[in-house]
Amino acid sequence: MTFVEKLRAIVGDKGLVLDAQDMHPYLTDWRENYLGSALAIVRPATTEEVSAVVKLCVAEKVAICPQGGNTGMSGGATPQEDGREIVLSLTRMNRILDIDKVGYSMTVEAGVILKTIQETAADNDRLFPLSLGAEGSCTIGGNLSTNAGGVQVLHYGNARNLVMGLEVVLPNGDIWNGLRALKKDNTGYDLRDLYLGAEGTLGIITRAVLKLWPKPKDVATSWNAVPSPAAAVELLSGAYAASEDNVTSCELMGRQGIELVLKNIPGAADPLADRHDWYVLLEWSSARPPREGANQSGLREKMEAYLGEAMEKGLVLDAVVAQNEAQARAFWALRENHSESQKREGPSIKHDISVSVGKLPDFVTEGLAAMHKALPGCRPVPFGHVGDGNLHFNCQSPPGWTKPQFMAHGEAISGAIYDLVTRYGGSISAEHGIGRIKVDELAHYRSKIELDVMRSLKRALDPQDIMNPGKVIRV
Ligand SMILES: Cc1cc2nc3c(=O)[nH]c(=O)nc-3n(C[C@H](O)[C@H](O)[C@H](O)COP(=O)(O)OP(=O)(O)OC[C@H]3O[C@@H](n4cnc5c(N)ncnc54)[C@H](O)[C@@H]3O)c2cc1C
């Protein structure tokens, strides 16, 4: 039997994609930076099938590139160009297996779309708080494997904090069942934590037990023009107490990003009459419903009062508080369409950086200067999760430039930003991971000790380097 016939014997015709045209979407990444090649796209339907496929690959010395929704920003889900790998797509493993309302947990297969998980939780009067622009197509397996962040990290934590247990198929094909719904479990090394953020280099996540929270019953959302990133940080700092610790999102955006969204996303509209340099989208939410009646007191009223005070102090220049869900969704669309509008505009370079929140304003000032110095005429597009100190400190090409023309300046631009991040004690990848795009940067900016420990782990768990070779760290 050929390798492909052996695969077919495990996953059946439904689990194999071999036609070149059908394979194409699995072989390129969302940003269209890479075009890989593969022996086959394999789509198992069960954990046992995943295990059998991995065992076959071990025997035949074929590497595996795990893939979920293929929305990753770092090229981790795209196979190499040499055509010696399979892409193992988890998208057929898309069942919600259990929801425990009393225990606030949900057990899911790895290929469930994030939005489906959010909706299932909401239907059960619960919240699964992971929320990001790609939620309609990314999978929970990909979210956990990239330790995704998103727009509610400042309240609920990143993906690592939202999961209790995992089931993982190891690089030798064994199935590790760690599907424990335990909030406390100090029994030796934390294997679960190893796979969160491993980007498919240590094993394949097949199932997860997720944590749930009470569903918010009171939500206030506002769109604010602020004079500077420093004002944004101060606005957030005061909001924690003013909201009684109910701040769930705080997103900063520069005018350039808003211009790109208004230009490239049909239906997008500026909520404010005047143009401003900086904007903050602020959201507060609580599981407690607002009190009704004459003394109505909900988050919206509290937010309006707080923003009024902030205006007096000069922290806010203009603001609008959403009067209904549709208006709040329109504010969010302006924020969430930043990536899509950058893609439509043309070539861009992304820097998913973080520094401590207090240092963010100075970093922005120095970073913008560094970017303009590296390439006069470039268009910086800084936006992101100010409450996490995490900005997508992106750079759009000068208008009309081709990708090769722009990428010739890539090293100078990114080098300037990453050197600055390092000087600020920050991270060169706050939430998007390393994948393929930042392998060299990781090797450059992480210490030898850290790299040695990572390499030792990889060699111990995947001695044949079968899992997503060439991603995260070279062995
Ligand atoms: C418009 C847009 C907005 C985004 N916003 C955010 C954001 O706010 N915050 C954020 O953190 N990220 C964001 N992202 C990137 C984010 O990483 C992904 O959207 C998501 O977490 C990846 O899920 P996926 O299923 O698409 O994974 P993929 O892209 O398929 O894979 C990502 C990585 O995980 C590995 N992998 C996938 N599934 C498994 C599995 N079951 N087991 C082992 N390894 C696996 C892959 O090999 C790859 O290395 C955004 C992306 C887009 C396109």
CSV table of C-alpha atoms in Angstrom, one decimal, residues 349 351 374-375 403-418 441:
chain,number,residue,atom,x,y,z
A,349,ILE,CA,4.4,44.4,8.5
A,351,HIS,CA,4.6,43.6,15.2
A,374,ALA,CA,13.5,53.4,9.2
A,375,LEU,CA,11.2,54.2,6.3
A,403,LYS,CA,5.1,43.8,-1.5
A,404,PRO,CA,8.8,43.1,-2.6
A,405,GLN,CA,9.5,46.9,-2.7
A,406,PHE,CA,8.1,47.3,0.8
A,407,MET,CA,9.6,44.0,2.2
A,408,ALA,CA,13.1,45.2,1.2
A,409,HIS,CA,12.7,47.6,4.3
A,410,GLY,CA,11.2,44.9,6.5
A,411,GLU,CA,14.3,44.0,8.4
A,412,ALA,CA,15.2,47.6,9.2
A,413,ILE,CA,11.7,48.4,10.3
A,414,SER,CA,11.2,45.3,12.5
A,415,GLY,CA,14.7,45.4,13.8
A,416,ALA,CA,14.2,49.0,15.0
A,417,ILE,CA,10.9,48.0,16.7
A,418,TYR,CA,12.1,44.8,18.3
A,441,GLU,CA,13.7,36.8,16.1
